[in-house]
Coordinates of C-alpha atoms and ligand atoms in Angstrom, one line a residue:
M1 CA -204.9 33.9 -85.4
H2 CA -202.9 30.7 -86.0
H3 CA -203.1 28.3 -83.1
P4 CA -200.3 25.7 -83.5
T5 CA -203.0 23.2 -83.3
L6 CA -202.4 19.7 -84.8
C7 CA -204.7 17.5 -86.7
A8 CA -204.7 14.2 -84.9
V9 CA -203.3 11.3 -86.8
A10 CA -206.1 9.2 -88.0
V11 CA -204.4 6.6 -89.9
G12 CA -207.0 4.0 -89.2
V13 CA -209.8 6.1 -90.4
L14 CA -208.0 7.3 -93.3
S15 CA -207.0 4.1 -94.8
A16 CA -210.7 3.2 -94.8
L17 CA -211.6 6.1 -96.8
P18 CA -211.8 5.6 -100.6
G19 CA -208.9 7.3 -102.3
A20 CA -206.9 9.7 -100.3
Q21 CA -206.8 13.5 -101.2
A22 CA -204.3 14.7 -103.6
A23 CA -200.9 16.0 -102.1
L24 CA -201.0 19.5 -101.0
Y25 CA -198.0 20.6 -103.0
T26 CA -197.8 20.2 -106.7
K27 CA -194.8 19.4 -108.7
K28 CA -194.6 23.1 -109.6
S29 CA -194.5 24.2 -105.9
S30 CA -191.4 25.6 -104.5
V31 CA -191.6 23.0 -101.7
L32 CA -189.7 20.0 -102.3
Q33 CA -191.8 16.7 -102.0
V34 CA -190.0 14.0 -100.5
D35 CA -191.1 10.4 -99.7
G36 CA -189.9 7.9 -97.2
K37 CA -187.4 6.5 -99.8
D38 CA -185.9 10.0 -100.7
Y39 CA -185.7 11.3 -97.2
D40 CA -182.3 9.9 -96.4
R41 CA -180.6 11.0 -99.6
L42 CA -182.3 14.4 -99.9
V43 CA -182.5 15.4 -96.3
A44 CA -180.8 13.2 -93.8
K45 CA -177.6 13.0 -95.8
S46 CA -177.6 16.4 -97.2
N47 CA -175.0 19.0 -96.3
Y48 CA -177.9 21.4 -96.2
T49 CA -180.2 22.5 -93.5
S50 CA -183.8 21.5 -94.3
I51 CA -187.1 22.2 -92.8
V52 CA -189.6 19.3 -93.2
E53 CA -193.3 19.4 -93.0
F54 CA -195.1 16.2 -92.1
Y55 CA -198.4 16.7 -93.2
A56 CA -201.8 15.0 -94.3
P57 CA -203.7 16.8 -97.1
W58 CA -207.1 16.5 -95.4
C59 CA -205.8 18.5 -92.4
G60 CA -207.1 22.0 -92.3
H61 CA -204.1 23.3 -90.3
C62 CA -201.8 22.0 -93.1
Q63 CA -203.9 23.6 -95.6
N64 CA -203.7 26.9 -93.8
L65 CA -200.0 26.6 -93.6
K66 CA -199.5 26.0 -97.1
P67 CA -199.2 29.6 -98.5
A68 CA -196.8 30.7 -95.8
Y69 CA -194.7 27.5 -96.3
E70 CA -194.6 28.1 -100.0
K71 CA -193.5 31.7 -99.5
A72 CA -190.8 30.4 -97.0
A73 CA -189.6 28.0 -99.7
K74 CA -189.3 30.8 -102.3
N75 CA -187.4 33.0 -99.8
L76 CA -185.1 30.1 -98.8
E77 CA -184.3 29.2 -102.6
G78 CA -180.9 28.2 -102.9
L79 CA -180.2 28.6 -99.2
A80 CA -181.8 25.7 -97.4
K81 CA -184.4 22.9 -98.3
V82 CA -188.0 23.3 -97.7
V83 CA -189.5 19.8 -97.9
A84 CA -192.9 18.2 -97.3
V85 CA -193.7 14.6 -96.6
N86 CA -197.3 13.6 -97.3
C87 CA -197.9 11.1 -94.4
D88 CA -201.2 10.2 -95.9
E89 CA -199.4 8.2 -98.7
D90 CA -199.6 4.6 -97.7
A91 CA -195.8 4.3 -98.8
N92 CA -194.9 7.1 -96.2
K93 CA -196.8 5.9 -93.4
P94 CA -194.1 3.8 -91.8
F95 CA -191.7 6.4 -92.3
C96 CA -193.8 9.0 -90.7
G97 CA -194.3 6.7 -87.8
T98 CA -190.5 6.1 -87.3
M99 CA -190.0 9.8 -87.2
G100 CA -192.6 10.0 -84.3
I101 CA -195.2 12.1 -86.0
Q102 CA -198.2 12.3 -83.9
G103 CA -200.1 15.2 -85.4
F104 CA -200.3 17.3 -88.6
P105 CA -198.5 19.5 -89.4
T106 CA -195.3 18.6 -87.7
L107 CA -192.3 20.8 -88.6
K108 CA -188.8 19.7 -88.1
I109 CA -185.6 21.4 -88.8
V110 CA -182.8 18.9 -89.9
R111 CA -179.3 20.0 -90.3
P112 CA -176.1 18.1 -90.7
K113 CA -173.7 17.7 -87.8
K114 CA -170.3 19.2 -88.4
G115 CA -167.9 16.4 -88.8
G116 CA -170.5 13.9 -89.9
G117 CA -172.7 11.5 -88.3
R118 CA -176.4 11.5 -88.0
P119 CA -178.0 14.9 -88.6
M120 CA -179.5 16.9 -85.9
V121 CA -183.3 17.0 -85.8
E122 CA -185.3 19.4 -83.8
D123 CA -189.0 20.4 -83.8
Y124 CA -189.9 23.8 -85.1
Q125 CA -192.6 25.3 -82.8
G126 CA -192.4 28.8 -83.8
Q127 CA -195.0 30.9 -85.6
R128 CA -196.4 29.5 -88.8
T129 CA -195.6 32.5 -90.9
A130 CA -193.1 32.7 -93.7
T131 CA -190.9 35.3 -92.0
A132 CA -190.7 33.2 -88.8
I133 CA -190.0 30.0 -90.6
V134 CA -187.3 31.7 -92.7
D135 CA -185.6 33.3 -89.8
A136 CA -185.6 30.1 -87.8
V137 CA -184.1 28.1 -90.7
V138 CA -181.5 30.7 -91.7
Q139 CA -180.2 30.6 -88.1
K140 CA -179.6 26.9 -88.4
I141 CA -177.6 27.0 -91.8
N142 CA -174.2 25.7 -90.9
N143 CA -171.5 28.2 -91.2
N144 CA -168.4 26.9 -93.0
V145 CA -167.2 30.4 -94.1
V146 CA -163.7 31.2 -92.7
K147 CA -163.6 34.7 -91.0
I148 CA -160.3 36.1 -92.5
E149 CA -158.4 38.7 -90.4
D150 CA -155.1 40.1 -91.4
K151 CA -153.5 37.9 -88.7
N152 CA -154.8 34.8 -90.1
L153 CA -154.6 35.5 -93.8
D154 CA -151.5 33.4 -94.2
K155 CA -153.0 30.5 -92.5
F156 CA -156.0 30.8 -94.7
L157 CA -154.1 30.9 -97.9
S158 CA -151.8 28.1 -97.0
G159 CA -154.2 25.8 -95.2
K160 CA -156.5 23.1 -96.4
N161 CA -154.0 21.6 -98.9
E162 CA -154.2 23.2 -102.3
T163 CA -158.0 23.4 -102.6
A164 CA -159.2 26.5 -104.4
K165 CA -160.2 29.3 -102.3
A166 CA -162.5 32.2 -102.6
I167 CA -162.7 35.4 -100.6
L168 CA -165.6 37.8 -100.1
F169 CA -164.4 41.3 -99.2
T170 CA -167.3 43.1 -97.4
E171 CA -168.2 45.8 -95.1
K172 CA -170.3 43.5 -93.0
G173 CA -169.2 41.8 -90.0
T174 CA -171.8 39.0 -90.3
T175 CA -171.9 36.1 -92.7
S176 CA -174.8 36.1 -95.2
A177 CA -177.0 33.1 -95.7
L178 CA -175.9 33.2 -99.3
M179 CA -172.2 32.9 -98.5
K180 CA -173.1 30.1 -96.1
A181 CA -174.9 28.3 -98.8
L182 CA -172.1 28.8 -101.2
A183 CA -169.6 27.4 -98.7
I184 CA -171.8 24.2 -98.4
D185 CA -172.2 23.8 -102.2
F186 CA -168.5 23.8 -102.4
L187 CA -167.6 22.1 -99.2
D188 CA -164.1 20.5 -99.6
V189 CA -164.0 22.0 -103.1
I190 CA -163.5 25.6 -102.5
T191 CA -162.6 27.0 -99.1
I192 CA -164.7 30.2 -98.8
G193 CA -163.5 33.0 -96.6
Q194 CA -164.8 36.3 -95.8
A195 CA -162.7 39.4 -95.0
R196 CA -163.9 42.8 -93.8
N197 CA -162.8 46.0 -95.2
K198 CA -161.1 47.0 -92.1
E199 CA -158.6 44.1 -92.5
A200 CA -156.3 46.6 -94.2
Q201 CA -153.5 44.3 -95.1
T202 CA -155.8 41.7 -96.7
V203 CA -157.6 44.3 -98.6
K204 CA -154.4 45.7 -99.9
T205 CA -152.8 42.2 -100.7
F206 CA -155.7 41.6 -103.1
G207 CA -155.9 45.4 -104.3
V208 CA -159.5 45.4 -103.5
E209 CA -161.1 48.8 -103.9
K210 CA -164.9 48.3 -103.5
F211 CA -167.1 46.2 -101.3
P212 CA -168.4 43.7 -101.8
T213 CA -165.9 41.9 -104.0
L214 CA -165.5 38.3 -104.4
I215 CA -162.2 36.9 -105.6
L216 CA -161.7 33.3 -106.7
L217 CA -158.2 31.8 -106.1
P218 CA -158.4 28.7 -108.2
G219 CA -155.2 27.4 -106.6
G220 CA -154.2 25.2 -109.3
D221 CA -153.0 26.8 -112.4
A222 CA -155.1 29.7 -112.9
P223 CA -154.5 33.3 -111.8
G224 CA -157.0 34.9 -109.3
V225 CA -160.3 36.0 -110.8
V226 CA -162.6 38.8 -109.7
Y227 CA -166.3 38.2 -109.8
D228 CA -168.0 40.9 -111.8
G229 CA -171.5 39.7 -111.8
E230 CA -174.7 40.1 -109.7
I231 CA -174.8 39.0 -106.0
K232 CA -177.1 36.1 -106.8
K233 CA -176.4 32.6 -106.0
E234 CA -177.0 30.9 -109.5
A235 CA -174.5 33.3 -111.1
M236 CA -172.0 32.9 -108.3
V237 CA -172.1 29.2 -108.4
K238 CA -171.4 29.3 -112.0
F239 CA -168.6 31.5 -111.4
L240 CA -167.0 29.3 -108.6
S241 CA -167.5 26.4 -110.7
Q242 CA -164.5 27.3 -112.7
A243 CA -162.4 26.1 -109.7
G244 CA -164.3 22.9 -109.2
A245 CA -167.8 21.4 -109.6
P246 CA -170.0 22.0 -106.5
N247 CA -171.2 19.1 -104.5
P248 CA -174.0 17.0 -106.1
D249 CA -176.7 17.9 -103.7
P250 CA -177.3 21.7 -103.8
A251 CA -180.4 23.4 -102.2
P252 CA -182.9 23.7 -105.0
L253 CA -182.7 26.8 -107.1
K254 CA -185.6 27.8 -109.5
T255 CA -185.1 29.8 -112.5
K256 CA -186.7 33.2 -112.0
E257 CA -189.4 34.5 -114.3
K258 CA -187.8 36.6 -117.1
K259 CA -188.4 40.0 -115.8
K260 CA -185.2 41.9 -116.9
D261 CA -185.3 45.2 -115.8
A262 CA -183.3 47.9 -117.8
K263 CA -180.4 47.8 -115.4
E264 CA -179.9 44.0 -115.6
K265 CA -180.3 44.3 -119.6
K266 CA -177.6 46.7 -119.6
A267 CA -175.3 44.9 -117.3
S268 CA -175.5 41.7 -119.3
S269 CA -175.5 43.3 -122.7
S270 CA -171.8 42.6 -123.1
T271 CA -172.0 39.0 -122.1
K272 CA -173.6 36.0 -123.7
T273 CA -176.9 35.2 -122.0
K274 CA -178.7 32.1 -123.0
T275 CA -182.5 32.4 -123.0
A276 CA -184.1 30.1 -120.8
T277 CA -186.5 27.5 -122.0
S278 CA -190.0 28.3 -121.8
E279 CA -191.3 26.0 -119.1
S280 CA -188.9 27.3 -116.5
S281 CA -191.0 26.6 -113.5
S282 CA -191.4 22.9 -114.2
A283 CA -188.7 20.1 -113.6
T284 CA -185.7 22.6 -113.2
S285 CA -185.9 22.7 -109.5
E286 CA -182.4 21.3 -109.1
S287 CA -181.1 23.1 -112.1
Q288 CA -177.7 24.6 -111.3
T289 CA -176.9 25.2 -114.9
S290 CA -179.5 27.4 -116.0
T291 CA -177.9 30.7 -117.0
E292 CA -181.1 32.8 -117.4
T293 CA -180.4 35.6 -115.0
Q294 CA -176.7 35.4 -114.7
Q295 CA -173.7 37.2 -116.3
A296 CA -170.8 35.4 -117.4
P297 CA -167.8 35.7 -115.0
V298 CA -165.3 38.3 -116.4
I299 CA -161.7 37.8 -115.7
V300 CA -160.8 41.4 -114.9
E301 CA -157.0 40.7 -114.6
T302 CA -154.5 38.3 -113.2
A303 CA -154.5 39.1 -109.6
I304 CA -150.7 39.4 -109.4
P305 CA -149.0 40.3 -112.7
I306 CA -145.2 39.6 -112.8
P307 CA -143.1 42.6 -112.5
A308 CA -141.5 44.2 -115.5
I309 CA -138.0 45.4 -115.8
H310 CA -137.7 48.5 -117.9
T311 CA -134.2 49.5 -117.6
P312 CA -130.8 47.8 -118.2
E313 CA -129.6 48.8 -114.7
K314 CA -132.5 47.2 -113.1
L315 CA -131.9 44.2 -115.3
I316 CA -128.3 43.9 -114.0
K317 CA -129.3 44.5 -110.5
E318 CA -132.0 41.8 -110.5
C319 CA -130.3 39.1 -112.5
L320 CA -127.0 39.7 -114.1
T321 CA -124.6 40.2 -111.2
D322 CA -122.1 37.7 -110.0
K323 CA -124.3 37.4 -107.0
S324 CA -127.6 37.0 -108.8
H325 CA -129.6 33.8 -108.4
T326 CA -132.0 32.3 -110.8
C327 CA -134.4 34.5 -112.6
V328 CA -136.9 33.8 -115.3
L329 CA -137.1 36.4 -117.9
A330 CA -139.8 36.8 -120.4
F331 CA -138.7 39.0 -123.3
V332 CA -141.7 40.4 -125.0
P333 CA -142.4 42.9 -127.9
S334 CA -145.2 44.4 -125.7
S335 CA -147.4 43.2 -123.1
E336 CA -150.3 43.9 -125.4
D337 CA -149.3 41.3 -127.9
E338 CA -151.5 38.3 -128.0
A339 CA -148.8 35.7 -127.5
A340 CA -146.9 37.7 -125.0
K341 CA -150.0 38.1 -123.0
K342 CA -150.4 34.4 -122.9
A343 CA -146.9 33.9 -121.7
L344 CA -147.1 36.6 -119.2
D345 CA -150.4 35.3 -117.8
G346 CA -149.0 31.7 -117.7
L347 CA -146.1 33.0 -115.7
A348 CA -148.1 35.1 -113.4
A349 CA -150.3 32.1 -112.8
L350 CA -147.4 29.8 -112.0
S351 CA -145.8 32.5 -109.7
F352 CA -149.2 32.9 -107.9
K353 CA -149.5 29.1 -107.6
H354 CA -146.3 28.8 -105.9
S355 CA -146.7 31.8 -103.6
Q356 CA -150.0 30.4 -102.6
S357 CA -148.6 27.1 -101.7
K358 CA -145.7 29.0 -100.1
R359 CA -143.0 27.4 -102.2
H360 CA -140.1 29.8 -102.7
L361 CA -139.6 30.1 -106.4
F362 CA -137.1 32.3 -108.3
P363 CA -138.5 35.6 -109.6
F364 CA -140.2 35.9 -112.9
F365 CA -139.9 39.2 -114.9
E366 CA -141.2 40.6 -117.9
V367 CA -138.5 42.4 -120.0
P368 CA -140.1 44.6 -122.6
K369 CA -137.9 44.7 -125.8
S370 CA -137.9 48.4 -125.4
N371 CA -135.4 47.9 -122.6
E372 CA -132.0 48.3 -124.3
G373 CA -130.6 45.7 -121.9
A374 CA -132.9 43.1 -123.4
A375 CA -131.4 43.7 -127.0
S376 CA -127.9 43.1 -125.9
L377 CA -128.6 40.1 -123.7
L378 CA -130.7 38.4 -126.5
K379 CA -128.0 39.1 -129.0
A380 CA -125.3 37.7 -126.8
L381 CA -127.5 34.5 -126.3
D382 CA -128.3 34.3 -130.0
L383 CA -132.0 34.5 -129.5
S384 CA -134.1 36.4 -132.0
S385 CA -137.7 35.2 -131.8
D386 CA -140.6 37.6 -130.9
I387 CA -141.0 36.2 -127.6
E388 CA -138.2 34.4 -125.7
I389 CA -138.2 33.1 -122.2
I390 CA -135.1 32.2 -120.4
A391 CA -133.9 31.2 -117.1
I392 CA -130.6 32.6 -116.2
N393 CA -128.3 32.2 -113.1
A394 CA -125.4 34.7 -113.4
R395 CA -123.9 33.4 -110.2
R396 CA -123.4 30.0 -111.5
G397 CA -123.0 31.1 -115.0
W398 CA -125.7 29.1 -116.8
W399 CA -128.8 29.8 -118.6
R400 CA -131.8 27.8 -120.1
H401 CA -134.0 28.4 -123.0
Y402 CA -137.6 27.7 -123.0
Q403 CA -138.3 25.9 -126.2
G404 CA -141.9 24.8 -125.9
A405 CA -144.2 24.7 -128.7
D406 CA -146.2 27.6 -127.4
F407 CA -146.4 29.6 -124.4
G408 CA -149.2 27.7 -122.7
Q409 CA -149.1 27.1 -119.0
T410 CA -148.7 23.4 -119.2
G411 CA -145.3 23.8 -121.1
L412 CA -144.2 26.6 -119.0
E413 CA -144.9 24.7 -115.8
A414 CA -143.1 21.6 -116.9
W415 CA -140.1 23.6 -117.7
I416 CA -140.1 25.6 -114.5
D417 CA -140.5 22.4 -112.6
A418 CA -137.5 20.8 -114.5
I419 CA -135.5 23.8 -113.5
R420 CA -136.5 23.5 -109.9
M421 CA -135.3 19.9 -110.0
S422 CA -132.0 20.8 -111.7
E423 CA -133.1 18.8 -114.8
G424 CA -132.8 19.6 -118.4
V425 CA -130.3 21.4 -120.4
K426 CA -128.2 24.1 -118.9
K427 CA -126.1 26.3 -121.2
K428 CA -122.9 28.1 -120.2
L429 CA -123.4 31.9 -120.3
P430 CA -121.1 33.5 -122.8
E431 CA -118.4 35.8 -121.5
G432 CA -119.1 39.4 -120.6
I433 CA -122.8 39.0 -119.5
V434 CA -122.4 38.9 -115.9
A435 CA -121.6 42.2 -114.3
I436 CA -119.4 42.3 -111.2
S437 CA -121.7 43.4 -108.6
V438 CA -119.8 46.4 -107.2
E439 CA -119.1 47.8 -110.6
E440 CA -121.3 50.3 -112.7
P441 CA -123.5 49.0 -115.3
T442 CA -121.8 47.6 -118.4
P443 CA -120.9 50.3 -121.0
E444 CA -123.5 49.2 -123.5
A445 CA -126.2 49.5 -121.0
T446 CA -127.2 53.1 -121.5
P447 CA -129.1 54.5 -118.8
E448 CA -132.6 55.4 -119.5
A449 CA -134.7 58.2 -118.6
T450 CA -135.8 58.2 -114.9
P451 CA -139.6 58.1 -115.7
A452 CA -139.4 54.5 -116.7
A453 CA -137.3 53.5 -113.8
T454 CA -139.9 55.1 -111.4
E455 CA -142.6 53.2 -113.3
S456 CA -141.1 50.0 -113.0
A457 CA -140.4 50.6 -109.4
S458 CA -144.0 51.6 -108.6
R459 CA -145.3 48.9 -110.7
E460 CA -143.4 46.4 -108.5
E461 CA -144.5 47.9 -105.5
A462 CA -148.1 47.8 -106.5
T463 CA -147.7 44.1 -107.1
P464 CA -149.5 42.4 -104.3
V465 CA -147.0 39.8 -103.1
T466 CA -147.9 39.8 -99.4
P467 CA -149.3 36.4 -98.9
E468 CA -145.8 35.3 -99.3
A469 CA -143.8 38.2 -98.0
S470 CA -145.6 38.7 -94.8
S471 CA -145.5 35.1 -93.9
V472 CA -143.4 35.2 -90.6
S473 CA -143.3 31.6 -90.3
E474 CA -145.2 28.7 -91.5
S475 CA -147.3 28.1 -88.3
T476 CA -147.1 24.7 -87.0
E477 CA -150.8 24.0 -87.8
S478 CA -150.5 24.7 -91.2
A479 CA -147.2 22.8 -91.5
S480 CA -149.0 19.7 -90.2
T481 CA -151.9 19.9 -92.4
Q482 CA -150.1 20.7 -95.4
P483 CA -149.1 17.9 -97.7
V484 CA -145.4 17.3 -97.8
E485 CA -144.3 19.1 -101.0
P486 CA -141.8 17.3 -103.0
S487 CA -139.1 19.3 -101.3
V488 CA -136.5 18.7 -103.8
E489 CA -135.9 22.1 -104.7
P490 CA -132.2 22.2 -104.9
E491 CA -131.9 25.5 -106.7
T492 CA -134.5 27.4 -105.0
A493 CA -134.1 26.1 -101.4
A494 CA -130.4 26.0 -101.3
E495 CA -129.5 29.2 -103.1
S496 CA -132.3 31.5 -103.6
G497 CA -132.3 34.2 -101.0
H498 CA -135.5 35.7 -102.5
D499 CA -138.5 35.3 -100.3
E500 CA -140.7 37.4 -102.4
L501 CA -141.4 37.3 -106.0
Ligands
NAG601 C1 -171.2 16.9 -98.8 O1 -170.0 17.5 -98.5 C2 -168.9 16.6 -98.8 C3 -167.8 17.3 -98.5 O2 -167.4 17.6 -97.1 C4 -169.0 16.1 -100.2 O3 -168.0 15.2 -100.6 C5 -170.4 15.5 -100.5 O4 -170.4 15.0 -101.8 C6 -171.5 16.4 -100.0 N1 -172.7 15.6 -100.2 C7 -173.7 15.9 -101.0 C8 -174.8 15.1 -101.0 O5 -173.6 16.9 -101.7
NAG602 C1 -154.7 16.8 -99.4 O1 -155.3 16.6 -100.7 C2 -155.6 15.3 -101.1 C3 -156.1 15.1 -102.5 O2 -156.4 16.4 -102.9 C4 -156.1 14.6 -100.0 O3 -156.5 13.2 -100.3 C5 -155.6 14.6 -98.7 O4 -156.4 14.1 -97.6 C6 -155.5 16.2 -98.3 N1 -154.7 16.4 -97.0 C7 -155.1 17.3 -96.1 C8 -154.2 17.3 -95.0 O5 -156.1 18.0 -96.2

């Protein structure tokens, strides 16, 4: 029934009328009202794709379009901007003129050019239905999501500096509008990638077992975090924001009506959910922070826990022979212990951080005190606290003691950095600690039952270290785009033969 007919622009006549009609879209509308002054900031300079309707309130075709346009705006919420400019407003007339508007309604799709510059503007001449409009706009959302395949995983993990990264694991081969929108929100803040379930190596590396799964790799200090909430933009933005604030100009998101179905209630019962303020529909259109429908992100586990050494033999083999390079050992009463957990998480995060930026680092191990080898080593070094962290280099005959105030990551990192730079106090290892590598384990190192050994072996195997291990070479591209690391790593570079943690 709709003829894409236009109302002729009748500026002259109009301005003679006493008092123009009210705008078609109210403040509460899902359609974003923009005037000539805002257009540049909200549309032309946005990283988002927008559809813009230039209209006049008196125009019948514009009035007919209104329901479909508002519906399209609801469906595109958080994905693209649906904008209206009232060309009947005196203040907007010059602007509508410069946009070359010759009839109402005129619909234009505006999207940023990749790489900057003036946006691309094209007329929308499709059907004036919500579905057609949504389809056309979705097609024009720029895709900044990196497609991850096994063969380019390393490049993805090492590329783009040290920005945080997030990976969606999915069964789908296409990129959803939601993922595209997230990538736009976090452009240059978080690099977002998508990996298909058939990329077996990538899936294994992160231990992903269900699809979809979203994993955030904050890059800096934090360990990988698995998203455990709903596949909804608002909640996902909140989750990703742990790694960095989104860009200042997101596509509008409105808070949904409070219609919590039983499932949602159940899902969020364990998390703190703020109740939204009553007038959720007004004035919150730009709200990114409303938490009404979202669940708090749950840190499921550190993506890559450090391996544990459960037997004296293994301890010797890894760190105490005359050929052993630097090892960092965390002696803990039990990994369940609160402080121990903090220390182990901190070390896991550091190890992960280094593996992500491809810096070779000495291995970190958890050594439960139940390992008899731990007791004799601690005794020899005269260490008696609940938790002790040391670095040890049996080949060179030195060790270092971590003496930070707590086991927070900052302290640990400073300590590790000092070791990497060969700074700080090295102590001489007492006699009798270093095993000659061809010999059998030292007498007091009583062999433990095999189950423990097997457990430790399998635990290490399960540790997904592949980002580092499978890196055949640092490709030239990534080498050239990577910042030059402070390459003073005398101990690691020169003598560490370890290429996996
Ligand atoms: C657009 O993205 C860039 C990063 O490429 C960001 O610095 C900028 O703030 C974004 N602009 C807006 C308006 O959000
Ligand atoms: C690396 O990051 C810094 C700041 O985070 C930035 O100034 C620099 O341009 C980035 N380099 C590359 C190659 O992306």
